[in-house]
Coordinates of C-alpha atoms in Angstrom, one line a residue:
Chain K
X26 CA -27.3 6.7 -5.2
X27 CA -27.2 8.4 -1.8
X28 CA -30.1 8.5 0.6
X29 CA -29.3 11.5 2.8
X30 CA -31.2 14.7 2.2
X31 CA -29.1 17.8 2.7
X32 CA -29.9 21.4 1.8
X33 CA -27.6 22.7 -1.0
X34 CA -26.7 25.8 1.1
X35 CA -26.1 25.9 4.8
X36 CA -24.5 28.3 7.3
X37 CA -21.8 26.4 9.2
X38 CA -21.9 29.2 11.9
X39 CA -25.7 29.0 12.4
X40 CA -25.5 25.2 12.6
X41 CA -22.6 25.4 15.1
X42 CA -24.6 27.8 17.2
X43 CA -27.8 25.7 17.0
X44 CA -25.8 22.7 18.2
X45 CA -24.3 24.7 21.0
X46 CA -27.8 25.6 22.1
X47 CA -28.9 22.0 21.8
X48 CA -26.1 21.1 24.4
X49 CA -27.3 23.7 26.9
X50 CA -28.9 22.6 30.2
X51 CA -29.4 19.2 31.5
X52 CA -29.6 16.6 28.7
X53 CA -29.1 17.5 25.1
X54 CA -31.8 18.4 22.6
X55 CA -31.3 15.2 20.5
X56 CA -34.1 16.2 18.1
X57 CA -32.1 19.3 17.1
X58 CA -28.9 17.3 16.8
X59 CA -30.6 14.9 14.4
X60 CA -32.3 17.7 12.5
X61 CA -29.0 19.3 11.8
X62 CA -26.4 16.5 11.5
X63 CA -28.7 14.0 10.0
X64 CA -29.2 16.4 7.0
X65 CA -25.7 17.6 6.2
X66 CA -23.3 16.1 3.6
X67 CA -19.7 15.3 4.3
X68 CA -18.4 18.6 3.2
X69 CA -21.0 20.5 5.3
X70 CA -20.2 18.4 8.4
X71 CA -16.5 19.3 8.2
X72 CA -17.4 23.0 7.9
X73 CA -19.7 22.7 10.9
X74 CA -16.9 21.0 13.0
X75 CA -14.5 23.8 12.0
X76 CA -17.0 26.6 12.7
X77 CA -17.8 25.0 16.1
X78 CA -14.2 24.7 17.0
X79 CA -13.5 28.4 16.0
X80 CA -16.6 29.8 17.7
X81 CA -16.4 27.9 21.0
X82 CA -12.8 26.6 21.2
X83 CA -14.2 23.1 21.7
X84 CA -14.1 19.9 19.7
X85 CA -17.6 19.2 18.5
X86 CA -16.9 15.5 18.6
X87 CA -15.7 15.5 22.2
X88 CA -18.7 17.5 23.2
X89 CA -21.1 15.1 21.5
X90 CA -19.4 12.2 23.2
X91 CA -20.2 13.8 26.6
X92 CA -23.8 14.8 25.6
X93 CA -25.2 11.7 24.0
X94 CA -24.5 8.0 24.5
X95 CA -25.0 4.4 23.4
X96 CA -25.8 3.4 19.8
X97 CA -26.9 6.9 19.1
X98 CA -23.6 8.4 20.1
X99 CA -21.6 5.8 18.1
X100 CA -23.6 6.3 15.0
X101 CA -23.4 10.2 15.2
X102 CA -19.7 10.1 16.0
X103 CA -18.9 7.9 13.0
X104 CA -21.2 9.9 10.8
X105 CA -19.4 13.2 11.5
X106 CA -16.0 11.8 10.6
X107 CA -14.6 12.1 7.1
X108 CA -15.0 8.7 5.3
X109 CA -11.3 7.7 5.3
X110 CA -11.0 8.7 9.0
X111 CA -14.2 6.8 9.8
X112 CA -13.0 3.6 8.1
X113 CA -9.7 3.9 10.1
X114 CA -11.7 4.0 13.3
X115 CA -13.9 1.1 12.2
X116 CA -10.8 -1.0 11.4
X117 CA -9.2 -0.1 14.7
X118 CA -12.3 -1.0 16.7
X119 CA -12.6 -4.3 14.8
X120 CA -9.0 -5.2 15.5
X121 CA -9.5 -4.4 19.2
X122 CA -12.6 -6.6 19.3
X123 CA -10.5 -9.5 18.0
X124 CA -11.7 -12.5 16.1
X125 CA -15.3 -11.7 16.2
X126 CA -14.9 -8.6 14.0
X127 CA -12.0 -9.4 11.7
X128 CA -14.5 -9.8 8.8
X129 CA -15.1 -6.0 9.1
X130 CA -11.4 -5.4 8.3
X131 CA -11.9 -7.7 5.2
X132 CA -15.1 -5.9 4.3
X133 CA -13.6 -2.4 4.3
X134 CA -10.4 -3.3 2.6
X135 CA -12.3 -5.2 -0.2
X136 CA -15.0 -2.7 -0.9
X137 CA -12.8 0.4 -1.2
X138 CA -10.9 1.4 -4.4
X139 CA -7.1 1.4 -4.3
X140 CA -7.0 5.1 -3.7
X141 CA -9.7 5.1 -1.1
X142 CA -7.9 2.3 0.8
X143 CA -4.8 4.3 0.7
X144 CA -6.5 7.3 2.2
X145 CA -7.7 5.0 5.0
X146 CA -4.1 3.8 5.6
X147 CA -2.9 7.5 5.8
X148 CA -5.7 8.4 8.2
X149 CA -4.9 5.3 10.3
X150 CA -1.3 6.3 10.5
X151 CA -2.1 9.8 11.5
X152 CA -4.6 8.8 14.1
X153 CA -2.9 5.8 15.7
X154 CA 0.8 6.3 15.0
X155 CA 1.0 2.8 13.6
X156 CA 0.1 1.3 10.2
X157 CA -3.0 -0.8 9.7
X158 CA -0.9 -3.8 8.7
X159 CA 1.2 -3.4 11.8
X160 CA -1.9 -3.7 14.1
X161 CA -3.6 -6.4 12.1
X162 CA -0.5 -8.6 11.9
X163 CA 0.4 -8.2 15.5
X164 CA -3.0 -9.5 16.5
X165 CA -3.4 -12.4 14.1
X166 CA -1.4 -15.4 12.9
X167 CA -1.2 -17.9 10.0
X168 CA -3.7 -17.7 7.1
X169 CA -5.9 -15.1 8.8
X170 CA -2.9 -12.8 9.1
X171 CA -1.9 -13.4 5.5
X172 CA -5.3 -12.7 4.2
X173 CA -6.0 -9.6 6.2
X174 CA -2.6 -8.1 5.8
X175 CA -2.8 -8.8 2.0
X176 CA -6.2 -7.2 1.8
X177 CA -5.4 -4.0 3.8
X178 CA -2.0 -3.6 2.0
X179 CA -3.3 -4.1 -1.6
X180 CA -3.1 -1.5 -4.3
X181 CA -4.9 -3.4 -7.0
X182 CA -4.7 -2.7 -10.7
X183 CA -8.0 -1.2 -11.7
X184 CA -8.2 -1.5 -15.4
X185 CA -11.0 -3.3 -17.2
X186 CA -8.9 -6.0 -18.8
X187 CA -9.9 -9.7 -18.2
X188 CA -7.5 -12.6 -18.8
X189 CA -9.9 -15.5 -19.4
X190 CA -7.1 -18.1 -19.3
X191 CA -6.0 -16.8 -15.9
X192 CA -9.6 -16.8 -14.7
X193 CA -9.9 -20.4 -15.7
X194 CA -6.7 -21.5 -14.0
X195 CA -7.3 -19.6 -10.9
X196 CA -10.9 -20.8 -10.6
X197 CA -9.4 -24.2 -10.7
X198 CA -6.9 -23.4 -7.9
X199 CA -9.8 -22.1 -5.8
X200 CA -11.8 -25.2 -6.6
X201 CA -8.9 -27.5 -5.6
X202 CA -8.5 -25.6 -2.3
X203 CA -12.1 -25.9 -1.4
X204 CA -12.4 -29.5 -2.4
X205 CA -9.8 -30.9 0.0
X206 CA -11.4 -29.5 3.1
X207 CA -8.0 -29.5 4.9
X208 CA -7.0 -26.9 2.4
X209 CA -3.4 -27.1 1.4
X210 CA -3.9 -24.5 -1.2
X211 CA -4.9 -21.7 1.0
X212 CA -1.9 -19.6 0.4
X213 CA -2.7 -19.6 -3.4
X214 CA -6.3 -18.6 -2.7
X215 CA -5.0 -15.8 -0.5
X216 CA -2.6 -14.7 -3.2
X217 CA -5.3 -14.6 -5.9
X218 CA -7.8 -12.8 -3.7
X219 CA -5.4 -10.2 -2.4
X220 CA -3.5 -9.3 -5.6
X221 CA -5.7 -9.7 -8.7
X222 CA -7.8 -6.8 -10.0
X223 CA -11.4 -6.9 -8.9
X224 CA -12.5 -7.2 -12.5
X225 CA -10.3 -10.2 -13.0
X226 CA -11.6 -11.7 -9.7
X227 CA -15.2 -11.3 -10.7
X228 CA -14.3 -13.1 -14.0
X229 CA -12.7 -15.9 -11.9
X230 CA -15.7 -16.2 -9.6
X231 CA -18.0 -16.4 -12.6
X232 CA -15.9 -19.0 -14.2
X233 CA -16.0 -21.0 -11.0
X234 CA -19.8 -20.8 -10.9
X235 CA -20.1 -21.8 -14.5
X236 CA -18.0 -24.9 -14.0
X237 CA -19.3 -26.0 -10.6
X238 CA -22.9 -24.8 -10.6
X239 CA -22.4 -23.0 -7.3
X240 CA -20.8 -19.7 -6.3
X241 CA -17.4 -19.7 -4.5
X242 CA -19.0 -17.9 -1.5
X243 CA -21.8 -20.5 -1.2
X244 CA -19.3 -23.3 -1.5
X245 CA -17.2 -21.7 1.2
X246 CA -20.1 -22.0 3.6
X247 CA -19.4 -25.8 3.7
X248 CA -16.0 -25.0 5.3
X249 CA -15.3 -24.8 9.0
X250 CA -16.6 -21.4 10.1
X251 CA -13.4 -20.1 11.8
X252 CA -12.2 -16.5 11.7
X253 CA -10.2 -17.1 8.5
X254 CA -13.0 -18.6 6.5
X255 CA -15.4 -15.9 7.8
X256 CA -13.0 -13.2 6.5
X257 CA -12.4 -15.0 3.3
X258 CA -16.1 -15.3 2.7
X259 CA -16.6 -11.6 3.4
X260 CA -13.8 -10.6 1.0
X261 CA -15.2 -12.7 -1.8
X262 CA -18.7 -11.4 -1.3
X263 CA -17.5 -7.8 -1.0
X264 CA -15.4 -8.0 -4.1
X265 CA -18.0 -9.8 -6.1
X266 CA -20.9 -7.4 -5.5
X267 CA -20.6 -5.1 -2.6
X268 CA -24.2 -3.9 -2.7
X269 CA -25.6 -7.4 -2.4
X270 CA -23.1 -8.0 0.3
X271 CA -24.3 -5.0 2.3
X272 CA -27.9 -6.0 1.8
X273 CA -27.1 -9.3 3.5
X274 CA -25.2 -7.6 6.4
X275 CA -28.3 -5.4 6.9
X276 CA -30.7 -8.4 6.7
X277 CA -28.6 -10.4 9.3
X278 CA -28.3 -7.4 11.6
X279 CA -32.0 -6.8 11.6
X280 CA -33.0 -10.5 11.8
X281 CA -30.6 -11.1 14.7
X282 CA -32.2 -11.4 18.2
X283 CA -31.7 -8.0 19.8
X284 CA -30.6 -6.4 16.5
X285 CA -26.9 -5.9 15.7
X286 CA -26.8 -2.1 15.9
X287 CA -23.0 -1.9 15.2
X288 CA -23.4 -3.6 11.9
X289 CA -26.6 -1.7 11.1
X290 CA -24.9 1.6 11.8
X291 CA -21.7 0.7 10.0
X292 CA -23.5 0.0 6.7
X293 CA -25.9 2.9 6.9
X294 CA -23.3 5.5 8.0
X295 CA -20.8 4.3 5.5
X296 CA -23.1 4.1 2.5
X297 CA -25.6 6.9 3.1
X298 CA -23.7 9.2 0.9
X299 CA -22.8 6.6 -1.7
X300 CA -25.2 3.9 -2.8
X301 CA -27.5 3.2 0.1
X302 CA -30.5 3.9 -2.2
X303 CA -29.5 0.9 -4.4
X304 CA -28.9 -1.2 -1.3
X305 CA -32.4 -0.2 0.0
X306 CA -33.9 -1.4 -3.3
X307 CA -32.0 -4.7 -3.1
X308 CA -33.3 -5.1 0.4
X309 CA -36.9 -4.5 -0.6
X310 CA -36.6 -7.0 -3.5
X311 CA -35.1 -9.6 -1.2
X312 CA -37.3 -9.2 1.8
X313 CA -40.6 -7.6 0.5
X314 CA -40.2 -5.1 3.4
X315 CA -38.9 -1.6 3.1
X316 CA -35.6 -1.2 4.9
X317 CA -37.0 1.9 6.8
X318 CA -39.9 -0.2 8.1
X319 CA -37.7 -3.0 9.2
X320 CA -35.4 -0.6 10.9
X321 CA -38.3 1.2 12.5
X322 CA -39.6 -2.0 14.0
X323 CA -36.3 -3.2 15.4
X324 CA -34.8 0.0 16.8
X325 CA -36.0 2.8 19.0
X326 CA -35.5 6.3 20.4
X327 CA -33.0 8.8 19.1
X328 CA -30.9 6.1 17.5
X329 CA -33.9 5.1 15.4
X330 CA -34.7 8.7 14.4
X331 CA -31.1 9.3 13.4
X332 CA -30.7 6.2 11.3
X333 CA -34.0 6.9 9.6
X334 CA -32.8 10.4 8.8
X335 CA -29.7 8.9 7.1
X336 CA -32.0 6.5 5.3
X337 CA -33.6 9.5 3.7
X338 CA -36.8 9.7 5.7
X339 CA -38.3 13.2 5.6
X340 CA -39.6 14.5 8.9
Chain N
X26 CA 24.4 14.8 -1.1
X27 CA 24.1 14.3 -4.9
X28 CA 27.1 13.8 -7.2
X29 CA 25.8 14.9 -10.6
X30 CA 26.8 18.3 -11.9
X31 CA 24.1 20.0 -13.9
X32 CA 23.9 23.6 -15.0
X33 CA 21.2 25.6 -13.3
X34 CA 19.6 26.8 -16.5
X35 CA 19.3 24.7 -19.7
X36 CA 17.4 25.0 -22.9
X37 CA 15.4 21.8 -23.4
X38 CA 14.9 22.6 -27.1
X39 CA 18.7 23.1 -27.7
X40 CA 19.4 19.9 -25.9
X41 CA 16.8 18.0 -27.9
X42 CA 18.3 19.3 -31.1
X43 CA 21.8 18.4 -30.0
X44 CA 20.7 14.9 -29.2
X45 CA 19.0 14.6 -32.6
X46 CA 22.2 15.7 -34.2
X47 CA 24.1 13.1 -32.2
X48 CA 21.9 10.4 -33.6
X49 CA 22.6 11.5 -37.2
X50 CA 24.6 9.2 -39.5
X51 CA 26.0 5.8 -38.9
X52 CA 26.7 5.3 -35.1
X53 CA 25.7 7.8 -32.6
X54 CA 27.9 10.5 -31.1
X55 CA 28.0 9.0 -27.6
X56 CA 30.3 11.7 -26.3
X57 CA 27.6 14.3 -27.0
X58 CA 24.9 12.1 -25.5
X59 CA 27.0 11.8 -22.3
X60 CA 27.9 15.5 -22.3
X61 CA 24.2 16.3 -22.3
X62 CA 22.3 13.6 -20.4
X63 CA 25.1 12.9 -17.9
X64 CA 24.7 16.5 -16.7
X65 CA 21.0 17.1 -16.4
X66 CA 18.9 16.8 -13.3
X67 CA 15.6 14.8 -13.2
X68 CA 13.5 17.8 -14.0
X69 CA 15.7 18.9 -16.9
X70 CA 15.7 15.3 -18.3
X71 CA 11.9 15.3 -18.4
X72 CA 11.9 18.6 -20.1
X73 CA 14.3 17.3 -22.7
X74 CA 12.2 14.2 -23.3
X75 CA 9.1 16.4 -23.8
X76 CA 10.9 18.9 -26.1
X77 CA 12.3 16.0 -28.1
X78 CA 8.9 14.4 -28.5
X79 CA 7.3 17.7 -29.6
X80 CA 10.1 18.6 -32.0
X81 CA 10.6 15.3 -33.7
X82 CA 7.5 13.3 -32.9
X83 CA 9.6 10.5 -31.6
X84 CA 10.2 9.0 -28.2
X85 CA 13.7 9.9 -27.1
X86 CA 13.9 6.7 -25.1
X87 CA 13.0 4.5 -28.0
X88 CA 15.5 6.3 -30.2
X89 CA 18.2 5.9 -27.7
X90 CA 17.5 2.2 -27.5
X91 CA 18.1 1.8 -31.2
X92 CA 21.2 4.0 -31.2
X93 CA 23.2 2.7 -28.2
X94 CA 23.5 -0.7 -26.7
X95 CA 24.7 -2.9 -23.8
X96 CA 25.5 -1.6 -20.3
X97 CA 25.7 1.9 -21.7
X98 CA 22.2 1.7 -23.1
X99 CA 20.7 0.2 -19.9
X100 CA 22.4 2.8 -17.7
X101 CA 21.3 5.8 -19.9
X102 CA 17.7 4.4 -20.2
X103 CA 17.3 4.0 -16.5
X104 CA 18.9 7.4 -15.9
X105 CA 16.4 9.2 -18.1
X106 CA 13.4 7.8 -16.3
X107 CA 11.8 9.5 -13.4
X108 CA 12.8 7.9 -10.1
X109 CA 9.5 6.1 -9.4
X110 CA 9.2 4.9 -13.0
X111 CA 12.8 3.7 -12.9
X112 CA 12.3 1.7 -9.7
X113 CA 9.2 0.2 -11.3
X114 CA 11.3 -1.0 -14.2
X115 CA 14.1 -2.3 -11.9
X116 CA 11.5 -4.3 -9.9
X117 CA 9.9 -5.7 -13.0
X118 CA 13.3 -6.8 -14.4
X119 CA 14.3 -8.3 -11.1
X120 CA 11.0 -10.3 -10.9
X121 CA 11.6 -11.5 -14.5
X122 CA 15.2 -12.6 -13.6
X123 CA 13.7 -14.7 -10.8
X124 CA 15.5 -15.9 -7.7
X125 CA 18.8 -14.4 -8.5
X126 CA 17.5 -10.9 -8.2
X127 CA 14.7 -10.9 -5.7
X128 CA 17.0 -9.1 -3.2
X129 CA 16.7 -6.1 -5.6
X130 CA 13.0 -6.0 -4.9
X131 CA 13.7 -6.1 -1.2
X132 CA 16.3 -3.4 -1.5
X133 CA 14.1 -0.9 -3.4
X134 CA 11.1 -1.5 -1.1
X135 CA 13.2 -1.2 2.0
X136 CA 15.1 1.9 1.1
X137 CA 12.2 4.0 -0.1
X138 CA 10.0 6.1 2.2
X139 CA 6.3 5.1 2.4
X140 CA 5.3 7.8 -0.1
X141 CA 8.1 7.0 -2.5
X142 CA 7.2 3.3 -2.5
X143 CA 3.6 4.3 -3.2
X144 CA 4.7 6.3 -6.2
X145 CA 6.6 3.2 -7.5
X146 CA 3.4 1.1 -7.0
X147 CA 1.5 3.7 -9.0
X148 CA 4.1 3.8 -11.7
X149 CA 4.2 0.0 -11.9
X150 CA 0.5 -0.2 -12.3
X151 CA 0.5 2.4 -15.1
X152 CA 3.3 0.7 -16.9
X153 CA 2.5 -3.0 -16.6
X154 CA -1.3 -3.0 -15.9
X155 CA -0.7 -5.2 -12.9
X156 CA 0.3 -4.5 -9.3
X157 CA 3.8 -5.2 -8.0
X158 CA 2.4 -7.5 -5.3
X159 CA 0.5 -9.4 -8.0
X160 CA 3.7 -10.1 -10.0
X161 CA 5.9 -10.8 -7.0
X162 CA 3.4 -13.2 -5.5
X163 CA 2.7 -15.0 -8.7
X164 CA 6.4 -15.8 -9.0
X165 CA 7.3 -16.8 -5.5
X166 CA 6.0 -19.0 -2.7
X167 CA 6.2 -19.5 1.0
X168 CA 8.3 -17.3 3.2
X169 CA 10.0 -15.5 0.3
X170 CA 6.6 -14.5 -1.0
X171 CA 5.4 -13.3 2.4
X172 CA 8.5 -11.3 2.9
X173 CA 8.6 -9.6 -0.5
X174 CA 4.9 -9.0 -0.7
X175 CA 5.0 -7.5 2.8
X176 CA 7.9 -5.3 1.9
X177 CA 6.5 -3.9 -1.4
X178 CA 3.0 -3.4 0.1
X179 CA 4.1 -1.7 3.3
X180 CA 3.0 1.8 4.2
X181 CA 5.1 2.2 7.3
X182 CA 4.5 4.7 10.1
X183 CA 7.2 7.2 9.9
X184 CA 7.2 9.0 13.3
X185 CA 10.3 9.1 15.5
X186 CA 8.8 7.3 18.5
X187 CA 10.6 4.3 19.8
X188 CA 9.0 1.7 22.0
X189 CA 12.0 0.2 24.0
X190 CA 10.0 -2.7 25.4
X191 CA 8.8 -3.7 22.0
X192 CA 12.4 -3.4 20.7
X193 CA 13.4 -5.8 23.4
X194 CA 10.7 -8.4 22.9
X195 CA 11.0 -8.3 19.1
X196 CA 14.9 -8.5 19.3
X197 CA 14.2 -11.7 21.3
X198 CA 11.8 -13.1 18.7
X199 CA 14.4 -12.5 16.0
X200 CA 17.1 -14.1 18.2
X201 CA 14.9 -17.2 18.7
X202 CA 14.3 -17.5 15.1
X203 CA 17.9 -17.3 14.1
X204 CA 19.0 -19.7 16.9
X205 CA 17.0 -22.6 15.8
X206 CA 18.4 -22.8 12.3
X207 CA 15.3 -24.6 11.1
X208 CA 13.4 -21.4 11.9
X209 CA 9.9 -21.9 13.0
X210 CA 9.6 -18.3 13.8
X211 CA 10.1 -16.9 10.4
X212 CA 6.6 -15.6 10.0
X213 CA 7.1 -13.5 13.1
X214 CA 10.4 -12.1 11.8
X215 CA 8.7 -11.3 8.5
X216 CA 5.8 -9.6 10.4
X217 CA 8.2 -7.5 12.4
X218 CA 10.4 -6.5 9.4
X219 CA 7.5 -5.7 7.1
X220 CA 5.3 -3.7 9.4
X221 CA 7.2 -1.9 12.1
X222 CA 8.5 1.7 11.5
X223 CA 12.1 1.9 10.4
X224 CA 13.0 3.9 13.5
X225 CA 11.5 1.1 15.6
X226 CA 13.3 -1.5 13.6
X227 CA 16.7 0.2 14.0
X228 CA 16.1 0.3 17.8
X229 CA 15.3 -3.5 17.6
X230 CA 18.4 -4.2 15.6
X231 CA 20.5 -2.2 18.1
X232 CA 19.0 -4.0 21.0
X233 CA 19.9 -7.3 19.3
X234 CA 23.5 -6.3 18.9
X235 CA 23.8 -5.1 22.4
X236 CA 22.5 -8.4 23.8
X237 CA 24.2 -10.8 21.4
X238 CA 27.4 -9.0 20.5
X239 CA 26.8 -9.4 16.8
X240 CA 24.5 -7.6 14.4
X241 CA 21.4 -9.3 13.0
X242 CA 22.6 -9.1 9.5
X243 CA 26.0 -10.8 10.4
X244 CA 24.2 -13.5 12.3
X245 CA 22.0 -14.1 9.3
X246 CA 25.1 -14.9 7.2
X247 CA 25.3 -18.2 9.2
X248 CA 22.0 -19.3 7.7
X249 CA 21.4 -21.2 4.5
X250 CA 21.9 -18.7 1.7
X251 CA 18.7 -19.3 -0.2
X252 CA 16.6 -16.6 -1.9
X253 CA 14.6 -16.0 1.2
X254 CA 17.6 -15.4 3.5
X255 CA 19.3 -13.3 0.8
X256 CA 16.2 -11.0 0.6
X257 CA 15.9 -11.0 4.4
X258 CA 19.5 -9.9 4.7
X259 CA 19.1 -7.2 2.1
X260 CA 16.0 -5.8 3.8
X261 CA 17.6 -5.7 7.2
X262 CA 20.8 -4.0 5.9
X263 CA 18.8 -1.5 3.7
X264 CA 16.6 -0.5 6.6
X265 CA 19.4 -0.4 9.1
X266 CA 21.7 1.9 7.1
X267 CA 21.0 2.2 3.4
X268 CA 24.2 4.1 2.6
X269 CA 26.4 1.5 4.2
X270 CA 24.3 -1.1 2.4
X271 CA 24.9 0.6 -1.0
X272 CA 28.6 0.9 -0.3
X273 CA 28.7 -2.8 0.0
X274 CA 26.7 -3.4 -3.1
X275 CA 29.2 -1.2 -5.0
X276 CA 32.2 -3.0 -3.4
X277 CA 30.9 -6.4 -4.3
X278 CA 29.9 -5.3 -7.8
X279 CA 33.5 -4.0 -8.5
X280 CA 35.3 -6.9 -6.7
X281 CA 33.4 -9.4 -8.7
X282 CA 35.2 -11.2 -11.5
X283 CA 34.0 -9.5 -14.6
X284 CA 32.3 -6.7 -12.7
X285 CA 28.5 -6.7 -12.0
X286 CA 27.5 -3.7 -14.2
X287 CA 23.8 -4.1 -13.4
X288 CA 24.4 -3.6 -9.7
X289 CA 26.9 -0.8 -10.3
X290 CA 24.5 1.0 -12.6
X291 CA 21.6 0.5 -10.3
X292 CA 23.2 2.1 -7.3
X293 CA 24.8 4.9 -9.2
X294 CA 21.8 5.8 -11.3
X295 CA 19.5 5.6 -8.4
X296 CA 21.5 7.5 -5.9
X297 CA 23.4 10.1 -8.1
X298 CA 20.8 12.8 -7.4
X299 CA 20.3 11.8 -3.7
X300 CA 23.2 10.7 -1.5
X301 CA 25.9 9.2 -3.8
X302 CA 28.4 11.7 -2.4
X303 CA 28.0 10.2 1.1
X304 CA 28.2 6.7 -0.3
X305 CA 31.4 7.7 -2.2
X306 CA 32.9 8.8 1.1
X307 CA 31.9 5.6 2.8
X308 CA 33.5 3.7 0.0
X309 CA 36.7 5.6 0.3
X310 CA 36.9 5.0 4.1
X311 CA 36.2 1.3 3.7
X312 CA 38.4 0.6 0.7
X313 CA 41.1 3.3 0.7
X314 CA 40.4 3.8 -3.0
X315 CA 38.2 6.4 -4.5
X316 CA 35.1 5.0 -6.1
X317 CA 35.8 6.8 -9.3
X318 CA 39.2 5.2 -9.6
X319 CA 37.8 1.7 -8.8
X320 CA 35.1 2.2 -11.4
X321 CA 37.7 3.6 -13.9
X322 CA 39.8 0.5 -13.5
X323 CA 37.0 -2.0 -13.9
X324 CA 34.8 -0.6 -16.6
X325 CA 35.5 0.8 -20.1
X326 CA 34.2 2.7 -23.1
X327 CA 31.2 4.9 -23.1
X328 CA 29.7 3.1 -20.2
X329 CA 32.7 4.1 -18.1
X330 CA 32.5 7.7 -19.2
X331 CA 28.8 7.9 -18.5
X332 CA 29.1 6.4 -15.0
X333 CA 31.9 8.7 -14.2
X334 CA 29.8 11.7 -15.3
X335 CA 27.1 10.6 -12.9
X336 CA 29.7 10.2 -10.2
X337 CA 30.5 13.9 -10.6
X338 CA 33.7 13.7 -12.5
X339 CA 34.3 16.9 -14.5
X340 CA 35.5 16.6 -18.1

């Protein structure tokens, strides 16, 4: 379930005019920006962008970039984009950041459905005049490249069938690869993870846990923590249970000294219209603190107000 | 330009009834089958399948399989399918044949546009309940796997831009890889070939030829002729100039002792509604023999009649 609270009917023209007014004078009226954009669904936001463009012959996004700044700007900017376009931007930024953020590429590619991922590939091509796999592979090598390119290029089968024999044999392949820490079997693990249907993979992960008393992702934590293993870990967790995965991303982002606003914004902006309510519940169960309260404590200013609006907090 | 000759208006019901009549009695009336199906475009063929199914509650394809046989059956079967579905079948058969036919996978993935390839991936998933990359990667290893999975999963940028510096540096990478016959650079060659836009790749191939006085594909022929290099060669030729590539496939299929009907049918069925006329002209220029005459000489029976119909021969 979603968290954002949006009126069922809005006037895109009135919203565009109110935003224009908020930009008037020295310093924008951030409260007005949040009151409007923090409470509009994806369809309404596109209508407002269009109305703004038609009324004032100006790109709302560009104007926002010049009016607001920092974490607040980045969160609002991403929020306004359509989901596929937003994910294209997130992937591009992650590639530019290099090693540090490659797990974000793995996360996005693993959480999306085949059709959603395809929409992101289209959006990326339109925006950057290159393919995702082109940029990812030009910036990586070896197993990390194979894994990431495989993930972003996948078009998985999405039927419900499970092949128990295959789950058994591939759980065994994964076990063998994790056992010998040098890992000669990595290419097979990459093949399994990037091509099998998610339903089949979950069966394989379950089989692994049944046989070895520990989950694949926990077992992976024993490995060297290089970019490849970090991306592998992210892919496995995202495929296995993406809500639990996101709960952990939020937990780590908040726990971190200084707070990781990029990760916090990414999860909240990306999931606010999808299943952030479920993720919030998981967060409360795991931490005995409401996500809104944790966010309130660790963030500040307009950024905090905006994020809380997306989390469904009523003014 | 296409070669097949189809009336602009047909009656799907009349065609379906005429086919039903052709199946009556012992042994089908192959002449009637060719007269109808050899002269119907893709849209008309789908209408006939539908009409046949509705009139007789029977799958036309299944019925044809039981009525005709051999090369004739295979060619007619593939011809009736919609292009994306046909390519899905061709890829599946090639994977099942193993090493011998992996270059067919490379051919199809390299010739198609990004959207066409995507349609084939969809068709494959619907038909086989698995993804193409899943089946390809489960049956291959190492560089061959990387190349084929990269090709079938690609969603290339299709703009006209050329980056001349990139063409130069990547022509150099390819040269270095081909120079040391052991090839340590194969992963980079695979990256370039599977991710760059076709326009950019052609610029890179041209750059290579300018600098080294020989084309990449000719140079590749010096390498060991294993499955990987065969697929690599096919991909480069298909991307560089797919009509010239198909001319050569036809030439080799006809020249071969016993004729390679599978290759002959594949090219003719696949291109008859697209650019077979251009390929025929290339064939004539290269061999000083008309393709129809060469086919006439090397094939026989109903198969020959059907292939000639697709080649545009009027009765």
